[in-house]
Short mmCIF file of C-alpha atoms in Angstrom, two decimals:
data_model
loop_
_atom_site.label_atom_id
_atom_site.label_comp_id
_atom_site.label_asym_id
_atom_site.label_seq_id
_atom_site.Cartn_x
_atom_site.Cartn_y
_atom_site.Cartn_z
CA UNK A 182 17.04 44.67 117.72
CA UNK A 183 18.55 41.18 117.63
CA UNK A 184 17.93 39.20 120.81
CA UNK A 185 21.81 36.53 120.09
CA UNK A 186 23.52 39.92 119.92
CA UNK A 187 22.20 41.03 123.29
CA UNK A 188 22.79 37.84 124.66
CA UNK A 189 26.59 38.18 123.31
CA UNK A 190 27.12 41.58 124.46
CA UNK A 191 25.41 40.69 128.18
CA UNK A 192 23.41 43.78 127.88
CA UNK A 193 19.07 44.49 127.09
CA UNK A 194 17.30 47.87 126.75
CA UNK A 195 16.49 47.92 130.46
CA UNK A 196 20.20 47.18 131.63
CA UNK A 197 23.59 48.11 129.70
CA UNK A 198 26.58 49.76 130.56
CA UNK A 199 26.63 53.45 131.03
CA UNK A 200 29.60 55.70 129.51
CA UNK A 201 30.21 53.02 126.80
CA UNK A 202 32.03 54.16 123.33
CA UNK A 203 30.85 51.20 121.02
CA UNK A 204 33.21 51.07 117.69
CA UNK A 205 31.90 49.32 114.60
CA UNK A 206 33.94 48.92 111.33
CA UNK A 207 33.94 46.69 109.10
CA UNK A 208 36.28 45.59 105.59
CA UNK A 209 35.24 44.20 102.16
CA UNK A 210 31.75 43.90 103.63
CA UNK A 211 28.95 46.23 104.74
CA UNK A 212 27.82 46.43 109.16
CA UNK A 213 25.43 48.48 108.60
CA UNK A 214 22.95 45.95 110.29
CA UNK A 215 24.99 46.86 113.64
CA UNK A 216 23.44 50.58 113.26
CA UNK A 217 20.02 49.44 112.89
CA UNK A 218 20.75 47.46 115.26
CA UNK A 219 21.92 49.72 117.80
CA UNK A 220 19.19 52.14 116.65
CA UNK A 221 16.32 50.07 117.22
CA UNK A 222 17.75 49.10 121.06
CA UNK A 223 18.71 52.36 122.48
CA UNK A 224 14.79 53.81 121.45
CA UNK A 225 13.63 51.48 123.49
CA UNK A 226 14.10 54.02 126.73
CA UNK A 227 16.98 56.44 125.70
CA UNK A 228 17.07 60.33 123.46
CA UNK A 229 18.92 59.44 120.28
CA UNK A 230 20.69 62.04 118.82
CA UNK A 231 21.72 60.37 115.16
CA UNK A 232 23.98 61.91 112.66
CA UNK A 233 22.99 59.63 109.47
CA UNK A 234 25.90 60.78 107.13
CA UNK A 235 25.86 58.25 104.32
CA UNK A 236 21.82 57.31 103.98
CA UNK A 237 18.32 59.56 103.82
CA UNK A 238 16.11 59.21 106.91
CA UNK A 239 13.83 57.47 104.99
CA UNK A 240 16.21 54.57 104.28
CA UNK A 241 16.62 54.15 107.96
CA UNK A 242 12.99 54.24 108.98
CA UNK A 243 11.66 51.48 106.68
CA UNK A 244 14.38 49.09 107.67
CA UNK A 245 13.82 50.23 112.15
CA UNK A 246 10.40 49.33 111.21
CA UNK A 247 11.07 46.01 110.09
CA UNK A 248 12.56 45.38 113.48
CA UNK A 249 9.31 46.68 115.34
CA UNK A 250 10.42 50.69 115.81
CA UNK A 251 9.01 53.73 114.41
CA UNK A 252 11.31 56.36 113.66
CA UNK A 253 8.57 59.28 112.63
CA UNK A 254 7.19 58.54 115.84
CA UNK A 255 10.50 58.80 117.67
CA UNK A 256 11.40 61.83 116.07
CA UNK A 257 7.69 63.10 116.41
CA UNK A 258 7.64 63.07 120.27
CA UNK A 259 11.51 64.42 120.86
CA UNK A 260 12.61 60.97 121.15
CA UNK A 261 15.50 60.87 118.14
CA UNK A 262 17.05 64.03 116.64
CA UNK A 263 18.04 62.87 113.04
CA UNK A 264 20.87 64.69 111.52
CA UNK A 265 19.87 63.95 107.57
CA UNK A 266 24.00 64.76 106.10
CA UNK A 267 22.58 63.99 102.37
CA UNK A 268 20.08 66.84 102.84
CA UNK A 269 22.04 69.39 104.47
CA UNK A 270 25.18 68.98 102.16
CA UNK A 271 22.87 69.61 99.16
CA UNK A 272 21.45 72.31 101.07
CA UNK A 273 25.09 73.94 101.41
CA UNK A 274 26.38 72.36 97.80
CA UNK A 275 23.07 74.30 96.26
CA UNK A 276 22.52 77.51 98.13
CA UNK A 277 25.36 77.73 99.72
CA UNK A 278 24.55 77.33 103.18
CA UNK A 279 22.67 74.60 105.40
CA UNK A 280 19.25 74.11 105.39
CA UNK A 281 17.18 75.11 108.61
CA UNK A 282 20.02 76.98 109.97
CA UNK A 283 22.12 74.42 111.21
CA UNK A 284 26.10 74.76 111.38
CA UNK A 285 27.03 71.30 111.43
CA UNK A 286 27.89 70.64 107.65
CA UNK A 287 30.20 73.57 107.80
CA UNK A 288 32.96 71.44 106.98
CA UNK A 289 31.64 71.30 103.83
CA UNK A 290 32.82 74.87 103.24
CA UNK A 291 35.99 74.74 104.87
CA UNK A 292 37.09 71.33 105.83
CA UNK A 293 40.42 72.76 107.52
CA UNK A 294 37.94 74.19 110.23
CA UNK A 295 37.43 70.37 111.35
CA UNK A 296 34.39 69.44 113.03
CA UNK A 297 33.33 71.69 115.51
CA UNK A 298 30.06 72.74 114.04
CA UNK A 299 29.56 69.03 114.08
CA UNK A 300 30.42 68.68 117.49
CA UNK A 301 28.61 71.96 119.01
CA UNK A 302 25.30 70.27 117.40
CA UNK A 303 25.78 66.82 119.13
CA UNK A 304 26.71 68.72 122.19
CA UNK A 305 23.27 71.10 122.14
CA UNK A 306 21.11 67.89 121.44
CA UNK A 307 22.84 65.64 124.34
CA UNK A 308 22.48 68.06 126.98
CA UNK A 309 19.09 69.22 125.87
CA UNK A 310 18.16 65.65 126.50
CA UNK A 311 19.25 65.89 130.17
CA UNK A 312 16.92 66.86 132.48
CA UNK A 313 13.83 67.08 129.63
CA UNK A 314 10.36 66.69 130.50
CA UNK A 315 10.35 63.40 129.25
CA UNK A 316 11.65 60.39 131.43
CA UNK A 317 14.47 59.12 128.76
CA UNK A 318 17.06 57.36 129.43
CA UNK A 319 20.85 58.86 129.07
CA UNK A 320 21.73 60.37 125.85
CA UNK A 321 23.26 58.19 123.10
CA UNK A 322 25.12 59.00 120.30
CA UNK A 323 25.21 57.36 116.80
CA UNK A 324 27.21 57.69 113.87
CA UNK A 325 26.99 56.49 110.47
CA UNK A 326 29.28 56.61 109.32
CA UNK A 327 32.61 59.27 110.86
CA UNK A 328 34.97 57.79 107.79
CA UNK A 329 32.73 59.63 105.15
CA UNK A 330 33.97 62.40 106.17
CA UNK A 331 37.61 62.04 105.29
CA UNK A 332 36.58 62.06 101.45
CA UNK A 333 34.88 65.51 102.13
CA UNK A 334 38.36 66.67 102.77
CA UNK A 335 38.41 66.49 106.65
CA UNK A 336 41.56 65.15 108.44
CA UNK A 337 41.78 62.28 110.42
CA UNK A 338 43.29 64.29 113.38
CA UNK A 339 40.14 66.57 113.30
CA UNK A 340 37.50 63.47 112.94
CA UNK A 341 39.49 61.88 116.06
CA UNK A 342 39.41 65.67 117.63
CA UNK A 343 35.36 65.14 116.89
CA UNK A 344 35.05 61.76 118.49
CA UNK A 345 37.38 62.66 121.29
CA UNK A 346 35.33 65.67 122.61
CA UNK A 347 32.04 63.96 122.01
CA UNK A 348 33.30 61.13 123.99
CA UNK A 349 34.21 63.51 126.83
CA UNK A 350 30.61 64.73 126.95
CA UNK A 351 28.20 61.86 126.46
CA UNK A 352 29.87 59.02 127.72
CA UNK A 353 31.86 60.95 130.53
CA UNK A 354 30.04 64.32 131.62
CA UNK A 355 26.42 62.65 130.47
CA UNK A 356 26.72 59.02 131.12
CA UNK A 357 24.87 58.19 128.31
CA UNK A 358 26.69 56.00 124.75
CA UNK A 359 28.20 56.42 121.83
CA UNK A 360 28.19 54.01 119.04
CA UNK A 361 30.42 54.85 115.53
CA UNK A 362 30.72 52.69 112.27
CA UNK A 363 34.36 53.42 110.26
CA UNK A 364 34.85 51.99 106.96
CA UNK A 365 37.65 50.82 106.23
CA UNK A 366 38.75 49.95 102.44
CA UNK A 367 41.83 48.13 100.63
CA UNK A 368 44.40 50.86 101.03
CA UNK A 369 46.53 51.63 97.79
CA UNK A 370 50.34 50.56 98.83
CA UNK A 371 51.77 54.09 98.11
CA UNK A 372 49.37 55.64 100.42
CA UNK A 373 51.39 57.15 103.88
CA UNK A 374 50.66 55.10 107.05
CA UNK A 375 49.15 58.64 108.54
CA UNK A 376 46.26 59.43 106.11
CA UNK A 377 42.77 57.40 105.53
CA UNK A 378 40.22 55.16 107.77
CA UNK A 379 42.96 52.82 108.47
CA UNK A 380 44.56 55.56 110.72
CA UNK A 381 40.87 56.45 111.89
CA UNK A 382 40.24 53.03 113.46
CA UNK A 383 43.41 52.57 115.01
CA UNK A 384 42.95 56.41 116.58
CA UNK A 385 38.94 55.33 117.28
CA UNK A 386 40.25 51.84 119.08
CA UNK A 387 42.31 53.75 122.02
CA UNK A 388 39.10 55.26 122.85
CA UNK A 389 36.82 53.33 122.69
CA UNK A 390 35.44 50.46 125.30
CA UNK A 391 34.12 48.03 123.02
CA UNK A 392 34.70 46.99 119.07
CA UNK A 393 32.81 44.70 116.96
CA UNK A 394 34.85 44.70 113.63
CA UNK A 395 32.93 42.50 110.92
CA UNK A 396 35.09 41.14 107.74
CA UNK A 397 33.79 38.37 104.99
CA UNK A 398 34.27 34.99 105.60
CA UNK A 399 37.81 34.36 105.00
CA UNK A 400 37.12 31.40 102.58
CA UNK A 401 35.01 33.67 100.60
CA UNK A 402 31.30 33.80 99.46
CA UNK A 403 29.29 31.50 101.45
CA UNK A 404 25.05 31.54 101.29
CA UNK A 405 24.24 30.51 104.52
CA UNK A 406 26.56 32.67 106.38
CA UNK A 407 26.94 36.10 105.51
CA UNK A 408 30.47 36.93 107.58
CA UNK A 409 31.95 37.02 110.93
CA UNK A 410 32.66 39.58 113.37
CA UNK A 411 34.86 39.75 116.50
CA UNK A 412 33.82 41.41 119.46
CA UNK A 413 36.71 43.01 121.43
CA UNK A 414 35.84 44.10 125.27
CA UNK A 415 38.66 46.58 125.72
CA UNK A 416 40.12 47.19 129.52
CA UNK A 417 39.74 50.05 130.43
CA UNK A 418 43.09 50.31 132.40
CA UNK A 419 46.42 48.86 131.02
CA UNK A 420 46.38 46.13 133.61
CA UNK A 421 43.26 44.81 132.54
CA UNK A 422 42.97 42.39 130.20
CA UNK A 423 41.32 42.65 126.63
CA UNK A 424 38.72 39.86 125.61
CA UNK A 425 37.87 38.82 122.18
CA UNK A 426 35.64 36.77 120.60
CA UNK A 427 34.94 35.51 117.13
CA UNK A 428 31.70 35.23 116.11
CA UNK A 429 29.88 33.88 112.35
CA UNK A 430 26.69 35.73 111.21
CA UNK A 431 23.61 35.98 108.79
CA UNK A 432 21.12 38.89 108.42
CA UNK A 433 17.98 37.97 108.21
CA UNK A 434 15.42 40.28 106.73
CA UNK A 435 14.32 41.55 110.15
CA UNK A 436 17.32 40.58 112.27
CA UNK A 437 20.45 38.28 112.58
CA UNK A 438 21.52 35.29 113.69
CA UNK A 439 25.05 34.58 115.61
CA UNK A 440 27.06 31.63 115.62
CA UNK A 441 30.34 30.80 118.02
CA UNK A 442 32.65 30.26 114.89
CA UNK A 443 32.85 26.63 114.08
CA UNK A 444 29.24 25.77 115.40
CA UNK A 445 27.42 26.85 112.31
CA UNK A 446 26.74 23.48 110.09
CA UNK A 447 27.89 25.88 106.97
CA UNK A 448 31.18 26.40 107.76
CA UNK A 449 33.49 24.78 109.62
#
Protein backbone atom coordinates (compact mmCIF):
# COMPACT_ATOMS: atom_id res chain seq x y z
CA UNK A 1 0.00 0.00 0.00
CA UNK A 2 1.68 3.35 -0.68
CA UNK A 3 0.98 5.94 2.00
CA UNK A 4 1.69 9.52 -1.07
CA UNK A 5 -0.95 7.68 -3.07
CA UNK A 6 -3.46 7.67 -0.24
CA UNK A 7 -2.62 10.98 0.62
CA UNK A 8 -3.34 11.95 -3.24
CA UNK A 9 -6.45 10.11 -3.54
CA UNK A 10 -7.80 11.59 0.14
CA UNK A 11 -8.77 8.14 1.04
CA UNK A 12 -7.05 5.18 3.91
CA UNK A 13 -8.27 1.61 4.56
CA UNK A 14 -10.53 2.80 7.37
CA UNK A 15 -12.27 5.65 5.23
CA UNK A 16 -12.79 5.72 1.26
CA UNK A 17 -15.54 6.28 -0.88
CA UNK A 18 -18.18 3.69 -1.25
CA UNK A 19 -19.68 2.73 -4.87
CA UNK A 20 -16.37 3.89 -6.50
CA UNK A 21 -15.40 2.38 -10.17
CA UNK A 22 -11.52 3.07 -10.10
CA UNK A 23 -10.05 2.84 -13.90
CA UNK A 24 -6.35 2.21 -14.39
CA UNK A 25 -4.64 2.07 -17.85
CA UNK A 26 -1.71 2.80 -18.79
CA UNK A 27 0.50 3.23 -22.53
CA UNK A 28 4.11 2.30 -23.48
CA UNK A 29 4.60 1.49 -19.81
CA UNK A 30 3.43 -1.13 -17.31
CA UNK A 31 0.71 0.09 -13.85
CA UNK A 32 0.70 -2.86 -12.62
CA UNK A 33 2.07 -1.38 -9.26
CA UNK A 34 -1.56 0.36 -9.06
CA UNK A 35 -3.05 -3.39 -8.66
CA UNK A 36 -0.80 -4.31 -5.98
CA UNK A 37 -1.45 -1.42 -4.84
CA UNK A 38 -5.04 -1.48 -4.65
CA UNK A 39 -4.75 -5.13 -3.55
CA UNK A 40 -2.76 -4.68 -0.60
CA UNK A 41 -5.32 -1.59 0.66
CA UNK A 42 -8.69 -2.99 0.20
CA UNK A 43 -7.42 -6.43 2.47
CA UNK A 44 -6.92 -4.31 4.97
CA UNK A 45 -10.90 -4.62 6.08
CA UNK A 46 -12.79 -5.53 2.79
CA UNK A 47 -13.73 -9.43 0.77
CA UNK A 48 -11.70 -9.25 -2.41
CA UNK A 49 -12.99 -11.02 -5.10
CA UNK A 50 -9.82 -10.85 -7.79
CA UNK A 51 -9.93 -12.02 -11.30
CA UNK A 52 -5.95 -12.15 -12.00
CA UNK A 53 -6.17 -12.65 -15.88
CA UNK A 54 -2.65 -11.96 -17.07
CA UNK A 55 -0.31 -13.33 -13.91
CA UNK A 56 -0.29 -16.79 -11.60
CA UNK A 57 -1.36 -16.24 -7.98
CA UNK A 58 1.90 -16.84 -7.01
CA UNK A 59 3.31 -13.80 -8.84
CA UNK A 60 0.90 -11.68 -6.93
CA UNK A 61 1.51 -13.04 -3.48
CA UNK A 62 5.31 -12.58 -3.31
CA UNK A 63 5.11 -9.02 -4.50
CA UNK A 64 1.54 -8.21 -1.62
CA UNK A 65 4.03 -9.57 0.69
CA UNK A 66 6.62 -7.21 0.05
CA UNK A 67 4.14 -4.53 0.96
CA UNK A 68 3.28 -6.27 4.41
CA UNK A 69 0.02 -8.59 3.15
CA UNK A 70 -0.39 -12.20 2.95
CA UNK A 71 -2.39 -13.43 0.26
CA UNK A 72 -2.48 -17.41 1.34
CA UNK A 73 -3.69 -16.11 4.44
CA UNK A 74 -6.35 -13.93 2.85
CA UNK A 75 -7.49 -16.51 0.70
CA UNK A 76 -7.13 -19.09 3.63
CA UNK A 77 -9.73 -17.42 5.93
CA UNK A 78 -12.43 -16.34 2.99
CA UNK A 79 -10.89 -13.06 2.85
CA UNK A 80 -9.85 -12.91 -1.19
CA UNK A 81 -11.37 -15.23 -3.82
CA UNK A 82 -8.57 -15.43 -6.52
CA UNK A 83 -9.72 -16.13 -9.96
CA UNK A 84 -6.19 -17.76 -11.36
CA UNK A 85 -7.24 -17.05 -15.62
CA UNK A 86 -3.68 -18.76 -16.56
CA UNK A 87 -4.85 -21.92 -14.76
CA UNK A 88 -8.28 -22.23 -15.78
CA UNK A 89 -7.63 -21.42 -19.56
CA UNK A 90 -5.10 -24.31 -19.59
CA UNK A 91 -7.57 -26.21 -17.79
CA UNK A 92 -10.18 -25.57 -20.74
CA UNK A 93 -7.22 -25.31 -23.63
CA UNK A 94 -6.14 -29.04 -22.22
CA UNK A 95 -9.21 -30.94 -21.21
CA UNK A 96 -11.50 -29.06 -22.57
CA UNK A 97 -13.32 -27.64 -19.83
CA UNK A 98 -12.42 -25.49 -16.60
CA UNK A 99 -10.82 -26.76 -13.81
CA UNK A 100 -12.88 -27.11 -10.44
CA UNK A 101 -16.04 -26.58 -12.20
CA UNK A 102 -16.07 -23.08 -12.72
CA UNK A 103 -17.90 -21.37 -15.84
CA UNK A 104 -16.12 -18.26 -15.98
CA UNK A 105 -13.44 -18.98 -18.77
CA UNK A 106 -16.24 -20.05 -21.00
CA UNK A 107 -15.39 -17.46 -23.32
CA UNK A 108 -12.64 -19.36 -24.09
CA UNK A 109 -14.92 -21.77 -25.96
CA UNK A 110 -17.14 -19.45 -27.50
CA UNK A 111 -16.08 -15.90 -27.25
CA UNK A 112 -19.38 -14.66 -29.14
CA UNK A 113 -21.20 -15.76 -25.82
CA UNK A 114 -19.38 -12.60 -24.13
CA UNK A 115 -18.80 -12.62 -20.58
CA UNK A 116 -21.51 -13.77 -18.66
CA UNK A 117 -19.94 -16.77 -17.09
CA UNK A 118 -17.45 -14.16 -16.07
CA UNK A 119 -19.88 -12.00 -14.69
CA UNK A 120 -22.31 -14.71 -12.90
CA UNK A 121 -18.90 -15.70 -10.94
CA UNK A 122 -18.10 -12.09 -9.75
CA UNK A 123 -21.74 -11.77 -9.00
CA UNK A 124 -21.90 -15.24 -6.69
CA UNK A 125 -18.60 -14.14 -4.86
CA UNK A 126 -19.83 -10.33 -4.16
CA UNK A 127 -23.01 -11.20 -2.73
CA UNK A 128 -21.70 -14.19 -0.89
CA UNK A 129 -19.56 -11.64 0.81
CA UNK A 130 -22.62 -9.70 2.06
CA UNK A 131 -23.93 -10.56 5.11
CA UNK A 132 -20.96 -13.44 5.85
CA UNK A 133 -20.01 -14.43 9.17
CA UNK A 134 -17.09 -12.47 8.99
CA UNK A 135 -17.19 -8.60 9.73
CA UNK A 136 -15.62 -7.45 6.14
CA UNK A 137 -15.95 -4.57 4.76
CA UNK A 138 -18.07 -4.06 1.29
CA UNK A 139 -17.14 -6.19 -1.53
CA UNK A 140 -14.47 -4.99 -4.00
CA UNK A 141 -13.76 -5.93 -7.26
CA UNK A 142 -10.38 -6.16 -9.11
CA UNK A 143 -9.33 -6.73 -12.46
CA UNK A 144 -6.17 -7.41 -14.08
CA UNK A 145 -6.32 -6.91 -16.59
CA UNK A 146 -10.28 -6.66 -18.78
CA UNK A 147 -8.15 -5.74 -22.19
CA UNK A 148 -6.66 -9.36 -22.27
CA UNK A 149 -9.55 -10.44 -23.11
CA UNK A 150 -10.09 -8.80 -26.46
CA UNK A 151 -7.09 -10.99 -27.89
CA UNK A 152 -9.07 -14.13 -26.71
CA UNK A 153 -11.55 -13.08 -29.29
CA UNK A 154 -14.10 -11.22 -27.03
CA UNK A 155 -15.68 -7.91 -28.26
CA UNK A 156 -15.31 -4.76 -26.80
CA UNK A 157 -19.16 -4.28 -26.59
CA UNK A 158 -19.35 -7.56 -24.51
CA UNK A 159 -16.17 -6.62 -22.12
CA UNK A 160 -18.06 -3.10 -21.61
CA UNK A 161 -21.47 -5.34 -21.25
CA UNK A 162 -19.11 -7.19 -18.38
CA UNK A 163 -17.98 -4.08 -16.65
CA UNK A 164 -21.33 -2.43 -17.01
CA UNK A 165 -23.35 -5.13 -15.10
CA UNK A 166 -20.63 -5.65 -12.56
CA UNK A 167 -20.68 -2.04 -11.93
CA UNK A 168 -24.46 -2.18 -11.38
CA UNK A 169 -23.96 -4.78 -8.65
CA UNK A 170 -20.91 -3.96 -6.55
CA UNK A 171 -20.63 -0.45 -6.68
CA UNK A 172 -24.51 0.25 -6.93
CA UNK A 173 -26.67 -2.71 -5.39
CA UNK A 174 -23.48 -3.67 -2.92
CA UNK A 175 -21.77 -0.48 -2.18
CA UNK A 176 -18.64 -1.95 -2.22
CA UNK A 177 -15.52 -0.96 -5.39
CA UNK A 178 -14.35 -1.83 -8.38
CA UNK A 179 -10.93 -1.21 -9.61
CA UNK A 180 -9.89 -2.31 -13.57
CA UNK A 181 -6.42 -1.94 -15.37
CA UNK A 182 -6.87 -1.63 -19.55
CA UNK A 183 -3.90 -1.74 -21.64
CA UNK A 184 -3.72 0.18 -24.10
CA UNK A 185 -1.01 -0.28 -27.05
CA UNK A 186 0.22 1.79 -30.25
CA UNK A 187 -2.72 1.12 -32.50
CA UNK A 188 -1.79 0.13 -36.22
CA UNK A 189 -3.26 3.23 -38.46
CA UNK A 190 -5.52 0.91 -40.60
CA UNK A 191 -7.17 -0.42 -37.59
CA UNK A 192 -11.23 0.90 -37.42
CA UNK A 193 -11.84 3.50 -34.65
CA UNK A 194 -14.51 0.73 -33.16
CA UNK A 195 -12.27 -2.31 -32.42
CA UNK A 196 -9.29 -2.69 -29.65
CA UNK A 197 -8.46 -1.23 -25.94
CA UNK A 198 -8.50 2.17 -27.33
CA UNK A 199 -12.35 1.83 -27.73
CA UNK A 200 -12.33 -0.11 -24.26
CA UNK A 201 -11.02 2.88 -22.28
CA UNK A 202 -12.98 5.41 -23.81
CA UNK A 203 -16.29 2.95 -23.15
CA UNK A 204 -14.59 2.16 -19.38
CA UNK A 205 -14.12 6.23 -18.80
CA UNK A 206 -18.11 7.05 -19.03
CA UNK A 207 -18.41 4.73 -16.24
CA UNK A 208 -16.23 5.03 -14.20
CA UNK A 209 -15.71 7.69 -11.11
CA UNK A 210 -12.13 7.92 -11.00
CA UNK A 211 -8.99 7.27 -13.61
CA UNK A 212 -5.42 7.20 -12.97
CA UNK A 213 -3.90 6.73 -16.54
CA UNK A 214 0.05 6.30 -16.24
CA UNK A 215 2.27 6.99 -19.59
CA UNK A 216 6.37 7.28 -19.72
CA UNK A 217 7.88 10.35 -19.19
CA UNK A 218 7.36 12.27 -22.24
CA UNK A 219 11.13 13.14 -22.63
CA UNK A 220 11.85 9.54 -22.49
CA UNK A 221 13.94 7.17 -20.23
CA UNK A 222 14.78 8.82 -17.09
CA UNK A 223 16.45 6.69 -13.83
CA UNK A 224 15.19 8.49 -11.13
CA UNK A 225 11.69 8.76 -12.23
CA UNK A 226 10.01 5.96 -13.61
CA UNK A 227 6.74 7.92 -15.32
CA UNK A 228 3.84 10.01 -14.55
CA UNK A 229 0.30 9.47 -14.11
CA UNK A 230 -2.76 11.75 -14.05
CA UNK A 231 -5.44 11.28 -11.76
CA UNK A 232 -8.87 12.30 -13.16
CA UNK A 233 -11.86 12.72 -10.40
CA UNK A 234 -14.78 12.37 -12.79
CA UNK A 235 -18.30 14.26 -11.82
CA UNK A 236 -20.57 12.30 -11.45
CA UNK A 237 -23.34 14.56 -13.00
CA UNK A 238 -22.73 16.66 -16.22
CA UNK A 239 -22.78 19.84 -14.22
CA UNK A 240 -20.05 18.89 -12.15
CA UNK A 241 -16.83 19.58 -12.89
CA UNK A 242 -13.93 17.04 -13.72
CA UNK A 243 -10.51 17.48 -11.80
CA UNK A 244 -7.20 16.37 -12.96
CA UNK A 245 -4.00 16.18 -11.77
CA UNK A 246 -0.58 15.29 -13.06
CA UNK A 247 1.51 13.51 -11.03
CA UNK A 248 5.61 12.04 -11.57
CA UNK A 249 6.43 8.60 -10.01
CA UNK A 250 9.09 5.88 -9.02
CA UNK A 251 8.45 2.31 -7.74
CA UNK A 252 10.34 1.42 -5.22
CA UNK A 253 10.87 -2.22 -4.43
CA UNK A 254 8.16 -2.22 -1.76
CA UNK A 255 6.19 0.88 -2.74
CA UNK A 256 6.24 4.27 -4.67
CA UNK A 257 6.95 7.55 -4.38
CA UNK A 258 4.76 10.61 -5.94
CA UNK A 259 5.84 13.82 -7.05
CA UNK A 260 3.49 17.07 -8.10
CA UNK A 261 5.11 17.23 -11.68
CA UNK A 262 7.85 19.74 -11.72
CA UNK A 263 8.85 19.24 -7.94
CA UNK A 264 10.96 16.21 -8.48
CA UNK A 265 14.84 17.48 -8.69
CA UNK A 266 15.04 14.84 -11.82
CA UNK A 267 12.95 16.36 -14.06
CA UNK A 268 11.81 19.51 -14.54
Amino acid sequence: MFAELNSILNTSPDSFKPGEFILVSDKHTDASFLIHHFLSFYLRGCKVCFLGLVQSFSHYSAISQRLGVSLTQAREKGQLVFLEGLKESLGVLLQGEASKGTRAVDFLRDPSSGLRGLYDFVRDNVRGAVGGGEEWGPPVLLVDDLSVVLSLGVSVGAALDFSHYCRATVCSELQGSMVMLVRCEAEEEEESDDEGSERLLRGLIHQCSLTLQVQGLPTGYCRDIHGQVEVCWRGQCDRQQTQKKLFQYKVHDKGASFFARGMSSAVL
